[in-house]
Short mmCIF file of C-alpha atoms in Angstrom, two decimals:
data_model
loop_
_atom_site.label_atom_id
_atom_site.label_comp_id
_atom_site.label_asym_id
_atom_site.label_seq_id
_atom_site.Cartn_x
_atom_site.Cartn_y
_atom_site.Cartn_z
CA ASP A 866 13.07 5.22 -111.11
CA THR A 867 9.60 4.33 -109.92
CA ALA A 868 9.56 3.94 -106.13
CA VAL A 869 6.35 1.90 -105.81
CA SER A 870 5.20 0.20 -108.98
CA GLN A 871 1.99 -1.71 -109.56
CA THR A 872 0.99 -3.94 -112.43
CA PRO A 873 -1.25 -3.96 -114.27
CA LYS A 874 -2.47 -0.37 -114.41
CA TYR A 875 -5.86 -1.43 -115.76
CA LEU A 876 -7.66 -4.74 -115.38
CA VAL A 877 -11.03 -5.60 -116.90
CA THR A 878 -12.41 -9.03 -116.11
CA GLN A 879 -15.62 -10.99 -115.82
CA MET A 880 -17.42 -11.91 -112.64
CA GLY A 881 -16.22 -15.16 -111.14
CA ASN A 882 -12.67 -14.90 -112.48
CA ASP A 883 -9.50 -14.94 -110.38
CA LYS A 884 -6.95 -12.17 -110.83
CA SER A 885 -3.74 -10.88 -109.26
CA ILE A 886 -2.22 -7.44 -108.86
CA LYS A 887 1.50 -7.09 -108.24
CA CYS A 888 3.37 -4.44 -106.27
CA GLU A 889 7.08 -3.79 -105.87
CA GLN A 890 8.94 -1.09 -103.95
CA ASN A 891 12.61 -0.18 -104.30
CA LEU A 892 12.77 2.12 -101.28
CA GLY A 893 14.00 -0.44 -98.78
CA HIS A 894 10.87 0.04 -96.65
CA ASP A 895 9.89 -2.65 -94.17
CA THR A 896 6.11 -2.15 -94.37
CA MET A 897 3.78 -2.44 -97.35
CA TYR A 898 0.04 -1.84 -97.65
CA TRP A 899 -2.94 -2.40 -99.91
CA TYR A 900 -5.66 0.24 -100.04
CA LYS A 901 -8.96 0.21 -101.91
CA GLN A 902 -10.54 3.38 -103.31
CA ASP A 903 -14.17 2.92 -104.26
CA SER A 904 -16.37 4.96 -106.57
CA LYS A 905 -17.02 7.48 -103.80
CA LYS A 906 -13.25 8.06 -103.65
CA PHE A 907 -12.94 6.82 -100.07
CA LEU A 908 -9.53 5.24 -99.39
CA LYS A 909 -9.71 2.24 -97.09
CA ILE A 910 -6.85 0.12 -95.83
CA MET A 911 -7.07 -3.58 -96.56
CA PHE A 912 -3.80 -5.21 -95.51
CA SER A 913 -0.38 -4.41 -94.16
CA TYR A 914 2.76 -6.54 -94.17
CA ASN A 915 5.94 -5.91 -92.23
CA ASN A 916 9.00 -7.84 -93.39
CA LYS A 917 6.82 -10.44 -95.14
CA GLU A 918 4.57 -10.88 -92.10
CA LEU A 919 0.87 -9.96 -92.13
CA ILE A 920 0.20 -7.42 -89.40
CA ILE A 921 -3.01 -5.68 -90.42
CA ASN A 922 -6.00 -7.45 -91.94
CA GLU A 923 -9.05 -5.24 -92.02
CA THR A 924 -12.52 -6.62 -92.60
CA VAL A 925 -11.84 -7.94 -96.08
CA PRO A 926 -13.57 -10.98 -97.65
CA ASN A 927 -11.55 -14.20 -97.69
CA ARG A 928 -11.55 -14.00 -101.48
CA PHE A 929 -8.76 -11.44 -101.10
CA SER A 930 -5.42 -13.01 -100.27
CA PRO A 931 -2.23 -10.98 -100.04
CA LYS A 932 1.16 -12.59 -100.48
CA SER A 933 4.58 -11.16 -99.71
CA PRO A 934 7.44 -13.26 -101.12
CA ASP A 935 9.97 -10.74 -99.76
CA LYS A 936 9.80 -7.34 -98.13
CA ALA A 937 10.02 -5.55 -101.47
CA HIS A 938 6.96 -7.25 -102.93
CA LEU A 939 3.31 -7.44 -101.91
CA ASN A 940 0.87 -9.05 -104.30
CA LEU A 941 -2.90 -9.21 -104.05
CA HIS A 942 -4.84 -12.20 -105.37
CA ILE A 943 -8.60 -12.00 -105.68
CA ASN A 944 -10.76 -15.10 -106.17
CA SER A 945 -14.28 -15.25 -107.59
CA LEU A 946 -14.42 -11.58 -108.52
CA GLU A 947 -17.68 -9.73 -107.87
CA LEU A 948 -19.09 -6.50 -109.32
CA GLY A 949 -18.49 -4.77 -105.98
CA ASP A 950 -14.76 -5.42 -106.25
CA SER A 951 -14.56 -2.79 -108.98
CA ALA A 952 -12.34 -0.05 -107.58
CA VAL A 953 -8.86 1.41 -107.75
CA TYR A 954 -6.35 -0.53 -105.65
CA PHE A 955 -3.29 1.27 -104.33
CA CYS A 956 -0.13 -0.26 -102.97
CA ALA A 957 1.96 1.76 -100.52
CA SER A 958 5.13 1.39 -98.50
CA GLY A 959 6.52 3.12 -95.44
CA GLN A 960 9.01 3.05 -92.62
CA GLY A 961 7.01 4.41 -89.68
CA GLY A 962 5.22 7.57 -88.62
CA ASN A 963 8.26 9.80 -88.75
CA TYR A 964 8.67 9.17 -92.46
CA GLY A 965 6.42 9.80 -95.41
CA TYR A 966 4.59 6.92 -97.02
CA THR A 967 4.84 6.32 -100.76
CA PHE A 968 1.93 5.18 -102.90
CA GLY A 969 1.84 3.50 -106.28
CA SER A 970 -0.16 4.94 -109.14
CA GLY A 971 -2.98 2.44 -108.69
CA THR A 972 -4.63 -0.47 -110.49
CA ARG A 973 -8.10 0.23 -111.82
CA LEU A 974 -10.06 -3.03 -111.60
CA THR A 975 -13.34 -3.27 -113.48
CA VAL A 976 -15.49 -6.36 -113.04
CA VAL A 977 -18.17 -6.84 -115.68
CA ASP B 622 -9.58 4.25 -85.82
CA ALA B 623 -8.02 7.68 -85.55
CA LYS B 624 -10.41 10.32 -86.86
CA THR B 625 -9.73 13.64 -88.52
CA THR B 626 -12.20 16.29 -89.64
CA GLN B 627 -11.67 18.53 -92.67
CA PRO B 628 -13.92 20.78 -94.74
CA ASN B 629 -15.27 18.95 -97.79
CA SER B 630 -14.09 21.61 -100.21
CA MET B 631 -12.21 24.89 -100.45
CA GLU B 632 -11.52 27.32 -103.22
CA SER B 633 -8.71 29.79 -103.76
CA ASN B 634 -7.11 31.88 -106.45
CA GLU B 635 -3.84 31.26 -108.21
CA GLU B 636 -0.77 32.78 -106.57
CA GLU B 637 -2.58 33.34 -103.29
CA PRO B 638 -1.86 31.49 -100.03
CA VAL B 639 -4.13 28.63 -99.01
CA HIS B 640 -4.76 27.47 -95.46
CA LEU B 641 -6.27 24.00 -95.16
CA PRO B 642 -7.53 23.21 -91.65
CA CYS B 643 -7.80 19.86 -89.92
CA ASN B 644 -9.13 18.79 -86.53
CA HIS B 645 -7.71 15.67 -84.88
CA SER B 646 -9.02 15.91 -81.34
CA THR B 647 -8.42 12.20 -80.57
CA ILE B 648 -4.71 12.37 -81.31
CA SER B 649 -2.41 10.84 -78.71
CA GLY B 650 0.90 12.25 -77.60
CA THR B 651 3.12 10.29 -79.96
CA ASP B 652 0.94 10.22 -83.09
CA TYR B 653 2.44 11.96 -86.09
CA ILE B 654 0.29 14.21 -88.27
CA HIS B 655 0.65 13.55 -91.98
CA TRP B 656 -0.74 15.36 -95.00
CA TYR B 657 -1.14 13.78 -98.42
CA ARG B 658 -2.74 14.98 -101.61
CA GLN B 659 -4.28 13.11 -104.49
CA LEU B 660 -4.28 14.63 -107.94
CA PRO B 661 -6.86 13.34 -110.44
CA SER B 662 -6.16 9.77 -111.56
CA GLN B 663 -3.05 9.47 -109.39
CA GLY B 664 -2.12 7.83 -106.12
CA PRO B 665 -1.87 9.81 -102.88
CA GLU B 666 1.32 11.85 -102.67
CA TYR B 667 3.15 12.72 -99.46
CA VAL B 668 3.15 16.45 -98.69
CA ILE B 669 4.45 16.97 -95.16
CA HIS B 670 4.34 15.59 -91.64
CA GLY B 671 5.07 16.72 -88.09
CA LEU B 672 4.74 15.88 -84.42
CA THR B 673 4.74 19.03 -82.31
CA SER B 674 6.69 21.79 -84.02
CA ASN B 675 5.77 23.65 -87.17
CA VAL B 676 7.42 22.20 -90.26
CA ASN B 677 8.44 23.59 -93.63
CA ASN B 678 9.45 21.86 -96.83
CA ARG B 679 9.58 22.76 -100.50
CA MET B 680 5.91 21.89 -101.00
CA ALA B 681 4.20 23.43 -97.99
CA SER B 682 4.26 24.41 -94.33
CA LEU B 683 2.52 22.65 -91.48
CA ALA B 684 1.33 24.62 -88.47
CA ILE B 685 0.43 22.45 -85.46
CA ALA B 686 -1.64 23.84 -82.61
CA GLU B 687 -0.05 23.83 -79.18
CA ASP B 688 -2.56 21.24 -77.89
CA ARG B 689 -2.02 19.21 -81.10
CA LYS B 690 -5.76 18.85 -81.61
CA SER B 691 -5.66 20.71 -84.90
CA SER B 692 -3.26 21.58 -87.67
CA THR B 693 -3.17 23.72 -90.81
CA LEU B 694 -1.50 22.95 -94.10
CA ILE B 695 -0.27 26.11 -95.76
CA LEU B 696 0.40 26.40 -99.47
CA HIS B 697 2.22 29.70 -99.71
CA ARG B 698 1.47 30.49 -103.32
CA ALA B 699 -1.09 28.21 -104.94
CA THR B 700 -0.76 27.17 -108.57
CA LEU B 701 -3.25 25.39 -110.79
CA ARG B 702 -1.25 22.20 -110.26
CA ASP B 703 -2.11 22.30 -106.56
CA ALA B 704 -5.76 21.47 -107.32
CA ALA B 705 -6.26 18.12 -105.59
CA VAL B 706 -7.89 16.37 -102.66
CA TYR B 707 -5.85 17.00 -99.50
CA TYR B 708 -5.94 14.43 -96.70
CA CYS B 709 -4.98 15.08 -93.11
CA ILE B 710 -4.12 11.88 -91.24
CA HIS B 711 -2.77 10.95 -87.89
CA ILE B 712 -1.07 7.63 -87.81
CA ALA B 713 -3.15 5.00 -86.06
CA ARG B 714 -1.61 2.09 -84.22
CA PHE B 715 -2.97 -1.42 -84.57
CA GLN B 716 -1.31 -4.33 -82.80
CA GLY B 717 2.04 -2.58 -82.84
CA ALA B 718 1.75 -1.60 -86.49
CA GLN B 719 1.08 1.81 -87.97
CA LYS B 720 -1.47 2.60 -90.60
CA LEU B 721 -2.75 5.66 -92.40
CA VAL B 722 -6.49 6.03 -91.94
CA PHE B 723 -7.90 8.38 -94.56
CA GLY B 724 -10.92 10.63 -93.99
CA GLN B 725 -12.93 12.27 -96.74
CA GLY B 726 -10.30 14.96 -97.39
CA THR B 727 -10.68 18.52 -98.68
CA ARG B 728 -11.13 19.06 -102.40
CA LEU B 729 -9.12 22.18 -103.25
CA THR B 730 -10.07 24.16 -106.35
CA ILE B 731 -7.68 26.80 -107.67
CA ASN B 732 -9.11 29.55 -109.85
CA PRO B 733 -6.88 31.11 -112.53
#
């Protein structure tokens, strides 16, 4: 059973398009995250939701809009895709500092 | 954001112990120390975490300095499958939420 699953695994799209990445966790965690890993392999937090409520919103362009329909799901919609959005996006979930966090296997987004 | 410092890279031989150091001099009294690793083309994977005492699990041991300003991840007997980037993190707090702030990590190479 996959604990944190992301779809799709790969996404190739043209500049200016709108796309979504979906994430689901079956661990019963209250908090979910989106991270971006760029070509230099640096992992940077983008958003965090706790029980469907946005609690962390780092300096991310407004073109990125997360949505959490319930605490087991956190989707990421990206409008007007740009070349610089090309990266691997990781979803994660957790239950606080005294517990390990679980990451999905990533979505590799390529904007051409 | 909470900052950790790790060597960019380390190298070891198969079946030998590996000690991966980390400095986290800005850690506060209740921040947990987490270690994750990222194998090629995979998401970060939880390894171990601790607060004050040394910790052991099936993957590794974590030795935490008495002043908590540094820690060491110990792989007792490295295998080729342990080659990965290892991240030391202390959990940052932001508006009551917790987030993992990744540094550049240590790229561990295991020689056969």
